[in-house]
CSV table of C-alpha atoms in Angstrom, one decimal:
chain,number,residue,atom,x,y,z
A,1,ASN,CA,-16.0,-19.8,-1.8
A,2,ARG,CA,-13.1,-17.5,-2.7
A,3,VAL,CA,-12.5,-15.0,-5.5
A,4,LEU,CA,-9.1,-15.7,-7.1
A,5,PHE,CA,-6.9,-12.9,-8.3
A,6,PRO,CA,-4.0,-13.7,-10.7
A,7,ILE,CA,-0.6,-12.4,-9.3
A,8,THR,CA,1.9,-11.5,-12.0
A,9,ASP,CA,5.5,-10.6,-12.1
A,10,ALA,CA,6.7,-7.2,-13.4
A,11,LYS,CA,6.4,-8.4,-17.0
A,12,GLY,CA,2.8,-9.5,-16.6
A,13,ARG,CA,3.4,-13.3,-16.5
A,14,ILE,CA,1.1,-15.1,-14.0
A,15,ILE,CA,3.2,-16.5,-11.2
A,16,ALA,CA,0.6,-17.2,-8.5
A,17,PHE,CA,-2.9,-16.6,-7.3
A,18,GLY,CA,-4.4,-14.9,-4.3
A,19,GLY,CA,-7.7,-15.9,-2.9
A,20,ARG,CA,-10.1,-13.8,-0.8
A,21,VAL,CA,-13.1,-15.4,1.0
A,22,MET,CA,-16.6,-14.1,0.3
A,23,ASP,CA,-17.8,-14.6,3.8
A,24,ASP,CA,-16.3,-14.3,7.3
A,25,SER,CA,-14.3,-17.6,7.2
A,26,GLN,CA,-10.5,-17.6,7.9
A,27,PRO,CA,-8.0,-17.1,6.5
A,28,LYS,CA,-9.4,-14.0,4.8
A,29,TYR,CA,-6.6,-14.1,2.2
A,30,LEU,CA,-4.7,-17.1,0.9
A,31,ASN,CA,-1.9,-16.9,-1.7
A,32,SER,CA,-0.3,-19.7,-3.7
A,33,PRO,CA,2.5,-21.3,-1.8
A,34,GLU,CA,6.1,-19.9,-2.0
A,35,SER,CA,8.1,-21.3,-4.8
A,36,ILE,CA,11.1,-20.6,-7.0
A,37,ILE,CA,9.0,-18.2,-9.2
A,38,PHE,CA,6.8,-16.8,-6.4
A,39,SER,CA,7.8,-15.1,-3.2
A,40,LYS,CA,5.1,-12.8,-1.7
A,41,GLY,CA,7.7,-10.6,-0.1
A,42,ARG,CA,9.5,-10.0,-3.4
A,43,ASN,CA,6.5,-9.1,-5.5
A,44,LEU,CA,3.7,-6.5,-5.6
A,45,TYR,CA,0.2,-7.0,-6.8
A,46,GLY,CA,-0.6,-4.9,-9.9
A,47,LEU,CA,3.1,-4.1,-10.6
A,48,ALA,CA,2.9,-5.0,-14.3
A,49,GLN,CA,-0.2,-2.8,-14.8
A,50,ALA,CA,1.2,0.2,-12.8
A,51,ARG,CA,4.9,0.2,-13.7
A,52,VAL,CA,5.0,2.4,-16.8
A,53,GLU,CA,2.7,5.1,-15.5
A,54,ALA,CA,4.2,5.1,-12.1
A,55,ILE,CA,7.7,5.7,-13.5
A,56,GLU,CA,6.4,8.4,-15.8
A,57,LYS,CA,4.5,10.2,-13.0
A,58,ASN,CA,7.1,9.4,-10.3
A,59,GLN,CA,4.1,8.3,-8.2
A,60,VAL,CA,3.1,5.0,-6.8
A,61,ILE,CA,0.3,4.3,-4.4
A,62,ALA,CA,0.6,1.1,-2.3
A,63,THR,CA,-2.6,-0.2,-0.7
A,64,GLU,CA,-3.3,-3.1,1.6
A,65,GLY,CA,-5.2,-5.4,-0.7
A,66,TYR,CA,-6.3,-6.5,-4.1
A,67,MET,CA,-9.7,-4.7,-4.1
A,68,ASP,CA,-8.2,-1.4,-3.1
A,69,THR,CA,-5.7,-1.6,-5.9
A,70,ILE,CA,-8.4,-2.6,-8.4
A,71,SER,CA,-10.7,0.2,-7.3
A,72,LEU,CA,-7.9,2.8,-7.6
A,73,HIS,CA,-7.2,1.6,-11.2
A,74,LYS,CA,-11.0,1.7,-11.9
A,75,PHE,CA,-11.2,5.3,-10.7
A,76,GLY,CA,-8.2,6.4,-12.8
A,77,PHE,CA,-5.3,6.0,-10.3
A,78,LYS,CA,-3.3,3.7,-12.5
A,79,THR,CA,-0.2,3.7,-10.3
A,80,ALA,CA,-1.7,1.5,-7.5
A,81,VAL,CA,-0.1,-1.7,-6.3
A,82,ALA,CA,-0.3,-3.8,-3.1
A,83,PRO,CA,2.0,-5.9,-1.1
A,84,LEU,CA,1.1,-9.6,-0.9
A,85,GLY,CA,1.0,-10.1,2.8
A,86,THR,CA,0.3,-8.5,6.1
A,87,ALA,CA,3.5,-6.4,6.2
A,88,ILE,CA,5.4,-4.6,3.5
A,89,THR,CA,8.9,-5.9,3.2
A,90,GLU,CA,12.2,-4.2,2.5
A,91,MET,CA,12.3,-5.8,-0.9
A,92,GLN,CA,8.9,-4.4,-1.7
A,93,ILE,CA,10.0,-1.0,-0.6
A,94,GLU,CA,12.9,-1.3,-3.0
A,95,LEU,CA,10.5,-2.2,-5.8
A,96,LEU,CA,8.4,0.8,-4.9
A,97,TRP,CA,11.5,3.0,-5.0
A,98,LYS,CA,12.2,1.8,-8.6
A,99,LEU,CA,8.8,3.4,-9.5
A,100,ALA,CA,8.9,6.6,-7.5
A,101,ASN,CA,11.1,8.4,-5.0
A,102,GLU,CA,8.4,8.8,-2.4
A,103,PRO,CA,5.8,6.0,-2.7
A,104,ILE,CA,2.5,6.8,-1.0
A,105,LEU,CA,1.3,4.1,1.5
A,106,CYS,CA,-2.5,4.3,1.6
A,107,PHE,CA,-3.6,1.7,4.1
A,108,ASP,CA,-6.9,1.0,5.8
A,109,SER,CA,-8.1,3.4,8.5
A,110,ASP,CA,-8.6,0.6,11.1
A,111,THR,CA,-6.1,-0.3,13.8
A,112,ALA,CA,-4.5,-3.0,11.6
A,113,GLY,CA,-4.0,-0.5,8.8
A,114,ARG,CA,-2.5,2.1,11.1
A,115,LYS,CA,-0.1,-0.5,12.6
A,116,ALA,CA,0.9,-1.7,9.1
A,117,GLY,CA,1.8,1.9,8.3
A,118,ILE,CA,3.9,2.3,11.4
A,119,ARG,CA,5.6,-1.0,10.7
A,120,ALA,CA,6.5,0.2,7.2
A,121,ALA,CA,7.8,3.5,8.6
A,122,LEU,CA,10.1,1.6,11.1
A,123,ARG,CA,11.1,-1.0,8.5
A,124,VAL,CA,12.2,1.7,6.0
A,125,LEU,CA,14.5,3.5,8.4
A,126,PRO,CA,17.6,1.2,8.1
A,127,ILE,CA,17.4,1.3,4.3
A,128,LEU,CA,16.7,5.0,3.8
A,129,ARG,CA,19.0,6.8,1.4
A,130,PRO,CA,19.2,10.3,-0.1
A,131,GLY,CA,16.3,11.1,-2.4
A,132,LYS,CA,14.2,8.1,-1.2
A,133,SER,CA,11.5,8.1,1.5
A,134,LEU,CA,7.8,7.2,2.0
A,135,ARG,CA,4.6,9.3,2.3
A,136,PHE,CA,1.5,8.2,4.2
A,137,CYS,CA,-2.1,8.9,3.1
A,138,LEU,CA,-4.3,8.5,6.2
A,139,ILE,CA,-7.8,7.6,5.0
A,140,GLU,CA,-10.6,9.6,6.8
A,141,GLY,CA,-14.3,9.0,6.4
A,142,ALA,CA,-14.0,5.4,5.1
A,143,LYS,CA,-12.5,2.1,6.2
A,144,ASP,CA,-10.2,1.8,3.1
A,145,PRO,CA,-9.4,3.3,-0.3
A,146,ASP,CA,-12.1,1.1,-2.0
A,147,GLU,CA,-14.8,2.4,0.2
A,148,PHE,CA,-13.5,6.0,0.1
A,149,LEU,CA,-13.6,6.0,-3.7
A,150,HIS,CA,-17.1,4.5,-4.0
A,151,THR,CA,-18.4,7.0,-1.4
A,152,PHE,CA,-16.6,10.2,-2.3
A,153,GLY,CA,-15.2,9.6,-5.8
A,154,HIS,CA,-12.1,10.4,-7.8
A,155,ASP,CA,-11.8,14.1,-7.1
A,156,LYS,CA,-12.0,13.8,-3.3
A,157,PHE,CA,-9.4,11.0,-3.3
A,158,GLN,CA,-7.1,13.1,-5.5
A,159,THR,CA,-7.6,16.0,-3.1
A,160,MET,CA,-6.7,13.7,-0.2
A,161,LEU,CA,-3.5,12.6,-2.0
A,162,ASP,CA,-2.6,16.2,-2.7
A,163,THR,CA,-3.3,17.7,0.8
A,164,LYS,CA,-3.5,15.0,3.4
A,165,CYS,CA,-0.4,12.9,2.8
A,166,ILE,CA,2.2,13.1,5.6
A,167,SER,CA,5.9,12.6,5.5
A,168,LEU,CA,7.9,9.7,7.0
A,169,SER,CA,9.2,12.0,9.7
A,170,ASP,CA,5.6,13.2,10.5
A,171,ILE,CA,4.2,9.7,10.9
A,172,LEU,CA,7.2,8.8,13.1
A,173,TRP,CA,6.6,11.9,15.2
A,174,LEU,CA,2.9,11.0,15.6
A,175,TYR,CA,3.8,7.4,16.6
A,176,PHE,CA,6.5,8.3,19.1
A,177,THR,CA,4.5,11.1,20.7
A,178,SER,CA,1.0,9.7,20.7
A,179,ASP,CA,1.1,8.7,24.4
A,180,LYS,CA,3.4,11.5,25.6
A,181,ILE,CA,2.8,14.9,27.0
A,182,ILE,CA,4.5,17.2,24.6
A,183,GLN,CA,3.4,20.7,25.8
A,184,THR,CA,6.6,21.1,27.8
A,185,PRO,CA,10.3,20.7,27.0
């Protein structure tokens, strides 16, 4: 009772499969086991399809899952990819940086999605270097990019990318000050 998604390497060769349940059973996602040719922390879903356009545009959008990535491509955002696990790894960030200097992380609007964004922000700090960073697109009005696109369409999503993305320093500021009184020195 799962939908299977082929996972390819950067050249488009199938190296694994990811399965998503169609009901509420667990685990929700299940990937092929780790092997010599497949490591979920070293690959990105949709990389082969997004690579050329992402490099040309110097833009890559990383989502949380397969359906978000597929929807972005369907709606014309051909630079979308997704990590293959619950947290983006340093190796996946390096892959993203090969495509664009400031990848946009566009995760779900729920608590898990917000936490994934913060984990990514904290994870990137030790490997930052000049000219490389991350940006964060905080979804509003929908639970994830897929729902946002189907509800509001391409133009509203593009507007959100153009006007609502925040920098790495801004997301860290929000995280570290969220439970603090900051009206005084």
